[in-house]
Coordinates of C-alpha atoms and ligand atoms in Angstrom, one line a residue:
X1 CA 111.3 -62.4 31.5
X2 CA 110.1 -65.1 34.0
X3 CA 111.6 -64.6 37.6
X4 CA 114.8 -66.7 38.9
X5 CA 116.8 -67.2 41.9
X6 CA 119.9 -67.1 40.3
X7 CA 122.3 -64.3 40.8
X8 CA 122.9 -61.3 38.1
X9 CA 124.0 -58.4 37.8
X10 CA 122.7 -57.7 34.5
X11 CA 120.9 -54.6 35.4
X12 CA 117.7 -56.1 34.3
X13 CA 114.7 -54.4 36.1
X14 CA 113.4 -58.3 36.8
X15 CA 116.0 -61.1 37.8
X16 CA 116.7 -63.1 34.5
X17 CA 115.7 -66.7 33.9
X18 CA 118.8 -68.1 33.6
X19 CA 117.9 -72.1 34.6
X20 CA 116.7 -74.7 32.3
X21 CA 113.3 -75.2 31.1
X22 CA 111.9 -78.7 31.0
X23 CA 108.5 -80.4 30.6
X24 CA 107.4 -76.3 31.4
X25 CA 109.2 -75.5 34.5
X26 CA 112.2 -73.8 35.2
X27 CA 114.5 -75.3 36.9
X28 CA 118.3 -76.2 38.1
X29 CA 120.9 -78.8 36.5
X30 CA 120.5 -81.9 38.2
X31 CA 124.0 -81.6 40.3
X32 CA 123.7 -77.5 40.5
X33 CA 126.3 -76.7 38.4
X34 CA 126.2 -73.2 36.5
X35 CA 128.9 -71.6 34.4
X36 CA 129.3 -67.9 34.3
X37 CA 128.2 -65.8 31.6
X38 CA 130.7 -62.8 31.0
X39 CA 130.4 -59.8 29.8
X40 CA 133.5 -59.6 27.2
X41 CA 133.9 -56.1 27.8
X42 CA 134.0 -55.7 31.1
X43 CA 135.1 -59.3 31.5
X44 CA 132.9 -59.3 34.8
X45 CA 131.0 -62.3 34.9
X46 CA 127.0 -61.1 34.5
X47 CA 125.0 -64.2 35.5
X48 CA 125.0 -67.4 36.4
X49 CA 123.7 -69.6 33.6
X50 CA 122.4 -73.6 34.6
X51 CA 124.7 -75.9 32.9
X52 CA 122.2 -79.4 31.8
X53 CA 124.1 -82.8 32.8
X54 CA 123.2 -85.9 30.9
X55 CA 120.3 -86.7 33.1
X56 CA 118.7 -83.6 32.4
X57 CA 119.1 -83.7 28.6
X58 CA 117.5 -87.2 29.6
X59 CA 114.8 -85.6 31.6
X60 CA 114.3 -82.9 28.2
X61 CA 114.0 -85.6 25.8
X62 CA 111.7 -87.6 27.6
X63 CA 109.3 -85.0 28.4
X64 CA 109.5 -83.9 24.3
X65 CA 108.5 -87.2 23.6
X66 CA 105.5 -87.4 25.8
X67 CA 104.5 -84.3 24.5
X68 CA 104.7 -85.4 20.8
X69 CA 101.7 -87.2 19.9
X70 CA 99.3 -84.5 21.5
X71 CA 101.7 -81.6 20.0
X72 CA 101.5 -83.4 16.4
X73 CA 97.4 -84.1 16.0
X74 CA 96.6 -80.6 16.7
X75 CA 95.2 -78.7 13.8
X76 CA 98.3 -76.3 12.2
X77 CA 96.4 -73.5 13.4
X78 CA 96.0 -74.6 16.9
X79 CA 99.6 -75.2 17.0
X80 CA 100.0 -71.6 15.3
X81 CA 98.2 -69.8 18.1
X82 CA 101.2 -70.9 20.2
X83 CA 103.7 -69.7 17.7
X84 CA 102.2 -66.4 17.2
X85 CA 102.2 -65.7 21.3
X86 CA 105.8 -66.4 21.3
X87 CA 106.4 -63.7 18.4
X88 CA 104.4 -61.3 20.2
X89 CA 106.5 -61.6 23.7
X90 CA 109.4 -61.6 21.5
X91 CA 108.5 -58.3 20.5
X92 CA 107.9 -56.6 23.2
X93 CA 111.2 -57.7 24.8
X94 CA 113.4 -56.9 22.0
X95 CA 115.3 -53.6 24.0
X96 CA 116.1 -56.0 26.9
X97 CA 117.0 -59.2 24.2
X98 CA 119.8 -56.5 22.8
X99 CA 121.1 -55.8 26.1
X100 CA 121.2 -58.7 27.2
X101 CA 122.9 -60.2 24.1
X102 CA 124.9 -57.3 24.3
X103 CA 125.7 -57.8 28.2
X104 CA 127.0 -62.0 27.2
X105 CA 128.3 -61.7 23.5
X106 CA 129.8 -58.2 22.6
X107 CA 127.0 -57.5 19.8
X108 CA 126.5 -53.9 19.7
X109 CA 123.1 -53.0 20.2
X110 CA 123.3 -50.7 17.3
X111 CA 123.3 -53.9 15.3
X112 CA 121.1 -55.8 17.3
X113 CA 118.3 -57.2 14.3
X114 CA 117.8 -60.7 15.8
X115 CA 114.8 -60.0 17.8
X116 CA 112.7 -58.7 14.7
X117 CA 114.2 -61.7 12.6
X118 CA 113.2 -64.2 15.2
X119 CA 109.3 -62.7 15.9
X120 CA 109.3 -62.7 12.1
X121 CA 110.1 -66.4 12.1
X122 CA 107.7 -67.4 14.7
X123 CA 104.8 -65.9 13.0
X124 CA 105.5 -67.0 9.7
X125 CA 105.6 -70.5 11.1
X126 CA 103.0 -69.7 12.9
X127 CA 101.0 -69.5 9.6
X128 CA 102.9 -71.9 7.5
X129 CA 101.9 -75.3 9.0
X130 CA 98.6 -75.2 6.3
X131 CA 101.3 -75.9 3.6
X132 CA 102.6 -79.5 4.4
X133 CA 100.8 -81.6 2.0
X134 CA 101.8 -85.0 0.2
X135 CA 101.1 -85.4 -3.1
X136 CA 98.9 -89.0 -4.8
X137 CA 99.6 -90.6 -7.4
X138 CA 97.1 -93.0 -10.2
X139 CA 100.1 -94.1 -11.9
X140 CA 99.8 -97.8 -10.6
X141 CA 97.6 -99.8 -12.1
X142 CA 95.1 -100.8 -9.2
X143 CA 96.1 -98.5 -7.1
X144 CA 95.4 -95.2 -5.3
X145 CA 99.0 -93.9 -4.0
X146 CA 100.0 -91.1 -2.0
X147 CA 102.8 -89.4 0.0
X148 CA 102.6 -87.7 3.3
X149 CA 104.5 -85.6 5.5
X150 CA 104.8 -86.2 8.8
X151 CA 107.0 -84.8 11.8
X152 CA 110.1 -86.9 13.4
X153 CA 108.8 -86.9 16.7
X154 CA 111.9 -85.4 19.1
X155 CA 114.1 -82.7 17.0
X156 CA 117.0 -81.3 18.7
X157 CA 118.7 -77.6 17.9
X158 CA 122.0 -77.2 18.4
X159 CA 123.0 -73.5 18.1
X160 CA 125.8 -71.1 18.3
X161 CA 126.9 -67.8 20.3
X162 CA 127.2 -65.6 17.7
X163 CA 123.0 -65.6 17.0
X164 CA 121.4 -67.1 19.7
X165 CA 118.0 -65.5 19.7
X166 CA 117.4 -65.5 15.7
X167 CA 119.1 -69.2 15.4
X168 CA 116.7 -70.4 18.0
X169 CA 114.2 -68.8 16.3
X170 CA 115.5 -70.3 13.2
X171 CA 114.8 -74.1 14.0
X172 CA 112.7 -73.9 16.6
X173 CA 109.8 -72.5 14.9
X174 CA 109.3 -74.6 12.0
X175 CA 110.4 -77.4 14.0
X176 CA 107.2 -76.6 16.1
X177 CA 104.9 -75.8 13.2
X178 CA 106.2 -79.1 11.4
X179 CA 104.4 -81.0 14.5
X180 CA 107.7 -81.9 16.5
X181 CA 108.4 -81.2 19.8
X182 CA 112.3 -80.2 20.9
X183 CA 115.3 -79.7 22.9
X184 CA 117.3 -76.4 22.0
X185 CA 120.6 -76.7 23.5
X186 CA 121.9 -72.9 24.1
X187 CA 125.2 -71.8 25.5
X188 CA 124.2 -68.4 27.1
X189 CA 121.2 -67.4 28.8
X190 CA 117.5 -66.4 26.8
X191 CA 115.0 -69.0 28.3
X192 CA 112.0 -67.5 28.4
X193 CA 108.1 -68.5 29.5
X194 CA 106.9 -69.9 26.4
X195 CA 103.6 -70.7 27.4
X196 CA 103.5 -74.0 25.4
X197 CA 102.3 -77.3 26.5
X198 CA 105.0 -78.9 28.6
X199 CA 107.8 -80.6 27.3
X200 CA 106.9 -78.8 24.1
X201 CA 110.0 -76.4 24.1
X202 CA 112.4 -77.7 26.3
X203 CA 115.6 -75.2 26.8
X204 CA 119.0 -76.7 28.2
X205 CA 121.7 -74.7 28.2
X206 CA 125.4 -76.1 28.8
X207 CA 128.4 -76.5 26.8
X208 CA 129.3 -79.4 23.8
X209 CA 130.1 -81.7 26.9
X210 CA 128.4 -83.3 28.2
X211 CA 125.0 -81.5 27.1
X212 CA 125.5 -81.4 23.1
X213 CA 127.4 -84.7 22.8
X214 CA 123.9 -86.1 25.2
X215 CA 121.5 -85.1 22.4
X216 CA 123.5 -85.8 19.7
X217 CA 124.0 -89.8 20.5
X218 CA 120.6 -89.6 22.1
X219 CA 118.6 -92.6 21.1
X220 CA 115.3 -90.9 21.0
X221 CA 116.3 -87.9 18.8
X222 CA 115.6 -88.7 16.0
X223 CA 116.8 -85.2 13.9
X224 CA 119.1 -82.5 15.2
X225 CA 119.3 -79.0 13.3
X226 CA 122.8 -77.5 14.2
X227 CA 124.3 -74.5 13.5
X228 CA 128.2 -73.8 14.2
X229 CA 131.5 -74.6 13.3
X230 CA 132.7 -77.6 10.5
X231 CA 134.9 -79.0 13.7
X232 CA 131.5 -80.0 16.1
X233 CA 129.9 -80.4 12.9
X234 CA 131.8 -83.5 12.2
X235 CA 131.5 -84.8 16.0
X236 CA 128.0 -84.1 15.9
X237 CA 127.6 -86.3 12.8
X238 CA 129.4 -88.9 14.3
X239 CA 127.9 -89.2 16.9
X240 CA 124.5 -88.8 15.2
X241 CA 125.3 -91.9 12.9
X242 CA 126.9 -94.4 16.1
X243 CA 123.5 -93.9 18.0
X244 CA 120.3 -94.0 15.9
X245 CA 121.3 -92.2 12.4
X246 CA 119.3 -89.2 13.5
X247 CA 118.7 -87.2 10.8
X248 CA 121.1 -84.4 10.8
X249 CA 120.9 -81.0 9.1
X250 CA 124.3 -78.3 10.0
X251 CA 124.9 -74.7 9.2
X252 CA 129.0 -75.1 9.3
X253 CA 131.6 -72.4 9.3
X254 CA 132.7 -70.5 6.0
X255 CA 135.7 -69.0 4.5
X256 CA 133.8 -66.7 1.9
X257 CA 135.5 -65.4 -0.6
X258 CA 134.5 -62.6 -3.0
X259 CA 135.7 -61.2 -6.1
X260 CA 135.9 -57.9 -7.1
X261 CA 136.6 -57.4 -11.0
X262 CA 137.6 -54.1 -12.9
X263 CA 134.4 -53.1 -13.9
X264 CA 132.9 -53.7 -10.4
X265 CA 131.2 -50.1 -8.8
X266 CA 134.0 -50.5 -6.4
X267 CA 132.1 -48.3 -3.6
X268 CA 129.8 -51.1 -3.0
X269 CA 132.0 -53.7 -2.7
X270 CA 131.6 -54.9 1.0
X271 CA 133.7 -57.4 3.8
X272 CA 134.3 -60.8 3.4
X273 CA 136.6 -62.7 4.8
X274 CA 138.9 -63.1 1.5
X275 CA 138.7 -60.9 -1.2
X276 CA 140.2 -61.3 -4.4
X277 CA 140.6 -58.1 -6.2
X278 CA 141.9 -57.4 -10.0
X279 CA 145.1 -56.4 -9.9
X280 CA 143.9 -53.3 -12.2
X281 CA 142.0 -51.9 -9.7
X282 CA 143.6 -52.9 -6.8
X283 CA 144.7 -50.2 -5.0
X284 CA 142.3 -48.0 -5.7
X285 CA 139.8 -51.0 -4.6
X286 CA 141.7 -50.4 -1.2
X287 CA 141.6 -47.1 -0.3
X288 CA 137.8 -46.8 -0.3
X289 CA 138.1 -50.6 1.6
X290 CA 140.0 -49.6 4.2
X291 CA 138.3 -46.2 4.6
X292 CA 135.2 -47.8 4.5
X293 CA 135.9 -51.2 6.7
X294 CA 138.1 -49.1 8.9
X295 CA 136.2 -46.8 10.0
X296 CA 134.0 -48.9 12.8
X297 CA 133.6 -47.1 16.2
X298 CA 134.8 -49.8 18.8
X299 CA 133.8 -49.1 22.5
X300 CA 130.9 -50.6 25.0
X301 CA 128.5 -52.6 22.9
X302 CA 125.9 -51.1 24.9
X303 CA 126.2 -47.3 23.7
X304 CA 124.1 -46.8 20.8
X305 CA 127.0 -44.7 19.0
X306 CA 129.2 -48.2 18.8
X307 CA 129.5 -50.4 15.7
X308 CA 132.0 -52.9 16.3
X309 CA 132.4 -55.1 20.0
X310 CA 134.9 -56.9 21.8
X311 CA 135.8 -60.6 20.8
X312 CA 132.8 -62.9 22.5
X313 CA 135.6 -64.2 25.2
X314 CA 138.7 -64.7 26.4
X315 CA 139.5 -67.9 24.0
X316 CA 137.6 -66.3 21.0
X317 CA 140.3 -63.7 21.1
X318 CA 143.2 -65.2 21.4
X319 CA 141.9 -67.8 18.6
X320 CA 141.5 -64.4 16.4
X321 CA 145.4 -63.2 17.7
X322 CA 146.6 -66.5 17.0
X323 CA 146.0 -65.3 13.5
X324 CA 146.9 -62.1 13.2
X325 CA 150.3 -63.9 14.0
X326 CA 150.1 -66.0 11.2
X327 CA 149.0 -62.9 9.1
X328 CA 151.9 -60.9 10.0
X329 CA 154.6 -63.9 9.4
X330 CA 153.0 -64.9 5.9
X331 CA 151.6 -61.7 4.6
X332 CA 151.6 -57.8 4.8
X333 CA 149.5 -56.4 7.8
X334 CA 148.3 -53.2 5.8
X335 CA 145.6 -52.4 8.7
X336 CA 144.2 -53.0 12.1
X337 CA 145.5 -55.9 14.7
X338 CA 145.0 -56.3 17.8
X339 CA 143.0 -53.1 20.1
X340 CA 145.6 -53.2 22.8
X341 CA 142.3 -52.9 24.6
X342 CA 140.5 -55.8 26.7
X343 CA 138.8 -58.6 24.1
X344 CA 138.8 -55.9 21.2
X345 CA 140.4 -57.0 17.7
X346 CA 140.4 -54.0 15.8
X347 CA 139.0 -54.0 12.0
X348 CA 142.3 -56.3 10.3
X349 CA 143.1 -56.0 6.3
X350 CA 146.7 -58.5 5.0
X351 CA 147.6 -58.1 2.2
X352 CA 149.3 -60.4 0.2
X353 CA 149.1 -63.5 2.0
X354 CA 150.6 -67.2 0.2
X355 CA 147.4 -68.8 -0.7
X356 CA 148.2 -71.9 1.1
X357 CA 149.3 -70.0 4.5
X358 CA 146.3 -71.0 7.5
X359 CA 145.0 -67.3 7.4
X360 CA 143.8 -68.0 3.9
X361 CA 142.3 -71.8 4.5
X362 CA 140.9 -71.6 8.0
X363 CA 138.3 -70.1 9.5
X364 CA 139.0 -67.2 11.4
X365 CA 135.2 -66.0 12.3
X366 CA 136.9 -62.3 13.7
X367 CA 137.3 -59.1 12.1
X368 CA 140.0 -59.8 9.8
X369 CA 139.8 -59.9 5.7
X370 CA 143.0 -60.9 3.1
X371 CA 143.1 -59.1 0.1
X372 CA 145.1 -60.9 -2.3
X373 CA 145.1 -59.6 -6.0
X374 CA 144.6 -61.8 -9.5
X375 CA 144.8 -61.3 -13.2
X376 CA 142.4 -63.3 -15.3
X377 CA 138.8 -64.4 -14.5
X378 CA 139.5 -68.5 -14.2
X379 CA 142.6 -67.5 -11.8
X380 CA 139.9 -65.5 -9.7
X381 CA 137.2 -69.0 -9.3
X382 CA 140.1 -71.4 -9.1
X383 CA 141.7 -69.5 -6.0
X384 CA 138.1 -68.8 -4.6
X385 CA 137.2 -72.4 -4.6
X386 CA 140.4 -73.6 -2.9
X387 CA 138.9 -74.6 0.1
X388 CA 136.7 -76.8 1.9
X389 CA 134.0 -74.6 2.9
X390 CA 131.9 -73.2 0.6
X391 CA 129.2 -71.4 2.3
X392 CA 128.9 -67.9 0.5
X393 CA 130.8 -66.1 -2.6
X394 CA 130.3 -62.8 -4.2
X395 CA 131.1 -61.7 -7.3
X396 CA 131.5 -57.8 -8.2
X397 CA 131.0 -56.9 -12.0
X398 CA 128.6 -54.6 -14.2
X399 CA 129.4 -57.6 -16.6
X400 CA 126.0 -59.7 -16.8
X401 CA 127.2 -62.6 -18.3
X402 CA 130.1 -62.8 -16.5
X403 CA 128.0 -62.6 -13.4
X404 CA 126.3 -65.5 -14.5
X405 CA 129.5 -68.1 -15.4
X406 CA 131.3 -67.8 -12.4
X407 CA 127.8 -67.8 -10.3
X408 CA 127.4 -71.1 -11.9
X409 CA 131.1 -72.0 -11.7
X410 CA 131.9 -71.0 -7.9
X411 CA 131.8 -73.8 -5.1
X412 CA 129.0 -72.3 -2.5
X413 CA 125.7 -72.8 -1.2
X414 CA 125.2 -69.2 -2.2
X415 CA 126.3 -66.8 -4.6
X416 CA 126.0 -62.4 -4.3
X417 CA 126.7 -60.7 -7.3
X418 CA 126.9 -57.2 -6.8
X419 CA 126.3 -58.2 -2.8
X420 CA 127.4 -60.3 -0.4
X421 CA 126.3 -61.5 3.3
X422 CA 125.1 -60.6 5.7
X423 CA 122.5 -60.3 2.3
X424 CA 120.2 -63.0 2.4
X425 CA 116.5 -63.8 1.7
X426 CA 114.2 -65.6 4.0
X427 CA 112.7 -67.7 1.3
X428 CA 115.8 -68.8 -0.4
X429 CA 117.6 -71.2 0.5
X430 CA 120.7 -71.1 2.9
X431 CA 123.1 -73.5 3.9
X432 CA 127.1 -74.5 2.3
X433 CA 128.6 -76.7 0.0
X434 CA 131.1 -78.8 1.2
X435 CA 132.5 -78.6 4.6
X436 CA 130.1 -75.8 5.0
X437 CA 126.8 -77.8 5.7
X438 CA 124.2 -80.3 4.9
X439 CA 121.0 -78.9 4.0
X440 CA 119.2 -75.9 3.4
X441 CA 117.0 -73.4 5.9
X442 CA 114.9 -70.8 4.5
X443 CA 111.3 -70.7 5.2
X444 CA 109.9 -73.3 3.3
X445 CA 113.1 -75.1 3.3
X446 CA 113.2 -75.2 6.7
X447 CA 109.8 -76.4 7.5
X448 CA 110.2 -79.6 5.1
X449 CA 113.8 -80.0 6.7
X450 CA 111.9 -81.1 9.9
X451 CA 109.0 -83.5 8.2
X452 CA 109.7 -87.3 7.0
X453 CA 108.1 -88.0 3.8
X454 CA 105.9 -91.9 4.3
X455 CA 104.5 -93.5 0.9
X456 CA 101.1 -95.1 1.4
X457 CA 100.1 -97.6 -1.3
X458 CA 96.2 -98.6 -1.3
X459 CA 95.1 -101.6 -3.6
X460 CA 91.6 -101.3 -4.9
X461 CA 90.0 -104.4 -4.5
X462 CA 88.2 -103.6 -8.4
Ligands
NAD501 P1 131.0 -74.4 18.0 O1 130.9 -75.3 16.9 O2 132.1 -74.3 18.9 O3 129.7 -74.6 18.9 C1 128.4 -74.5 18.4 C2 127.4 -75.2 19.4 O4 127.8 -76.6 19.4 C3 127.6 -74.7 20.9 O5 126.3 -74.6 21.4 C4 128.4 -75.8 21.6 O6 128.0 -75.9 22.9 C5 127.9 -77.1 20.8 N1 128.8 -78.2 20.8 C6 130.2 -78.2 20.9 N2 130.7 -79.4 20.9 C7 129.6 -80.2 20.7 C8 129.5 -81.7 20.6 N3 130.6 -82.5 20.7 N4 128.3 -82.2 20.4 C9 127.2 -81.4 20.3 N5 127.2 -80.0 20.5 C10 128.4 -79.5 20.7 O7 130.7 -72.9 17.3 P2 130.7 -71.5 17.9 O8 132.1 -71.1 18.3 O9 129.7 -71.4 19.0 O10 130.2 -70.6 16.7 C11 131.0 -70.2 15.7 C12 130.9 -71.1 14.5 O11 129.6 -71.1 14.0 C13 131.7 -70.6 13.3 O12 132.4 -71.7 12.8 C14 130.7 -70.1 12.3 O13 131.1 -70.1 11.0 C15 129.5 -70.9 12.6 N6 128.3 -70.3 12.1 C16 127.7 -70.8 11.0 C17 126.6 -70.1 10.5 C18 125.9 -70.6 9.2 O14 124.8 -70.1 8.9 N7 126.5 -71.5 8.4 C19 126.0 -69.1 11.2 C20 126.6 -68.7 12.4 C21 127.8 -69.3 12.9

């Protein structure tokens, strides 16, 4: 951790960097504006976090731009070195990254994996730049043709709370190896000293306005990678396509539904946020759910013994509540609800909830599942894929080729059978149908997310 000024009370043995970085140096907002940074379960604000006006996303962007041409002609290996150094301080911070999430978003540090996932990232990018190759082409008579991939030039990231160090890590890295130089736009605190050339990385933290909306319409961005809710998404494309037409790639919000048939292995059948269970097996289906769902151990995110956090804020809560009132007029609230407890929403099951009631369409992005029941196979896809996000599905059955029509049938980016997310894996790709995104990331996905492809025709003179 590099040292600050700013006031915290994080407990950190160092102060925290909590100011932007720009063209390498740390440093305030232009007008000295912070926003606190609280810690949801004490609800005591923990630092004081510089909040990026439009003159210093400006500032960012201009100082990624000077820094592209240099970034882009070194060798993938030379650019590597850079990437791998980042990994390695990565990994030697991780304790203080899970506290420190911890301390700003709730996530107990018992789950705390995002500091392995994004040194991981970096030093795969790190080695990964050796794959961007074109491909040529004699198939014109008179002509030697070929294609090649180049960077964008400035690429902005645009991520969420929820994942802050492994979503940076996410776009930022291939970004990086790909040859462009960037502008991550975080909400909470995790600048660190990079040790790139300046205006390489670029960090400026803030809220969707005015420092997202900045780099979104920003005429020298000329590709943003966001991750975050359908809502932004659809600002953030607007706003993308009234500037420049930046390029834009989104990670949106889900509404994932899995289905769990009666020849499923019903003890590995695990959360989503709607599950549709056959009615056969339905209540024996619940039992082991709610035993096993339920029994989360809710307390400070900091002790190692807890599982399950407070709500990420004040608003984030009472979003959450706001549903578990819709849950209990439209549907059966068969466990959990509100923790009575600071920010804490307690593990939630309904039961029985009118397909077309909010709780079922929206996005809730808390602890809360519906477990409705169905009948016959084709009932099961066509309530599953009544909604506009489509960002992951599962399917539970021993039944192979059943597995294999309604993987093929059921509207999401991806499909589980016999698991469902968090399960992922790096080299697939990731990313939602409908509402739920544009694009894919995944390692090699990612990399070519963040390079143009340029056709070069050359005419033989014999
Ligand atoms: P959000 O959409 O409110 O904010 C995400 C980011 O966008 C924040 O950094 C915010 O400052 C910024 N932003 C807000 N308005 C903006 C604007 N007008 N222009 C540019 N940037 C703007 O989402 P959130 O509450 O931070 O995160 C939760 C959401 O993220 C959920 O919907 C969840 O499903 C989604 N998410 C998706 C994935 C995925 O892989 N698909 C993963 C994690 C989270």
């Amino acid at each position: 951790m590099a040292q600050s000024d700013s006031q915290n009370t994080t407990g950190s043995p160092e102060p925290i960097e909590t100011r932007l970085f720009i063209n390498g140096e740390f440093q305030p907002s232009s007008d000295g504006k912070t926003f606190d940074s609280i810690n949801p379960f004490t609800r005591e604000p923990v630092a004081q976090v510089s909040q990026a006006t439009e003159e210093d996303v400006n500032k960012a962007v201009a100082a990624a731009k000077a820094a592209f041409p240099a970034w882009r002609d070194l060798s993938p290996a030379d650019r590597g070195a850079y990437l791998h150094r980042l990994a390695a301080l990565i990994r030697k911070a991780i304790p203080e990254f899970a506290r420190l999430e911890s301390l700003s978003t709730g996530k107990p540090v018992s789950r705390y994996i995002d500091g392995n996932a994004a040194a991981e990232s970096f030093s795969y990018f790190a080695e990964a730049g050796w794959t961007v190759q074109g491909t040529s082409s004699l198939n014109t008579p008179g002509h030697f043709n070929m294609t090649v991939k180049q960077p964008y030039g400035v690429v902005a990231c645009i991520i969420p709370w929820n994942v802050p160090m492994a979503f940076f890590a996410f776009k930022a890295a291939p970004a990086l190896a790909a040859g462009n130089t960037g502008c991550p736009q975080e909400q909470r605190e995790g600048t660190f000293d990079t040790g790139f050339p300046p205006g390489v990385i670029n960090v400026v933290s803030g809220f969707g306005t005015p420092t997202g909306s900045a780099l979104a319409s920003h005429m020298d961005v000329r590709c943003l990678s966001f991750t975050g809710s359908s809502f932004t998404g659809q600002k953030i494309q607007t706003a993308a396509a009234a500037s420049n037409m930046k390029v834009v790639h989104m990670e949106l919000g889900g509404k994932s539904p899995a289905l769990i048939f009666d020849d499923a292995d019903l003890k590995t059948c695990m959360a989503n946020s709607r599950i549709y269970v056959q009615e056969t097996v339905a209540e024996k289906f619940l039992a082991l759910f709610k035993d096993k769902y339920g029994a989360a151990t809710l307390g400070n995110p900091l002790e190692p013994g807890t599982s399950h956090g407070p709500q990420v804020d004040g608003m984030q809560y009472e979003r959450v509540k706001s549903y578990l009132a819709i849950g209990e007029k439209d549907g059966k609230l068969s466990m959990g609800g509100d923790g009575d407890d600071g920010y804490f929403i307690k593990p939630t099951v309904f039961q029985d909830v009118p397909e077309d009631s909010r709780l079922v369409k929206e996005e809730v992005f808390g602890p809360v599942v519906v477990i409705n029941t169905f009948k016959r196979e084709e009932e099961a896809i066509e309530k599953a894929n009544a909604s506009e996000l489509g960002l992951y599905a599962s399917v539970f059955t021993k039944d192979l080729d059943r597995a294999v029509r309604t993987s093929k049938l059921l509207e999401a980016g991806t499909v589980g059978v016999n698991c469902t997310s968090p399960s992922t894996a790096k080299d697939m790709p990731f990313g939602g149908y409908k509402m739920s995104g544009i694009g894919r990331e995944g390692f090699m996905h990612s990399l070519d997310s963040f390079l143009e492809t340029k056709t070069i025709l050359i005419k033989m003179s014999s």
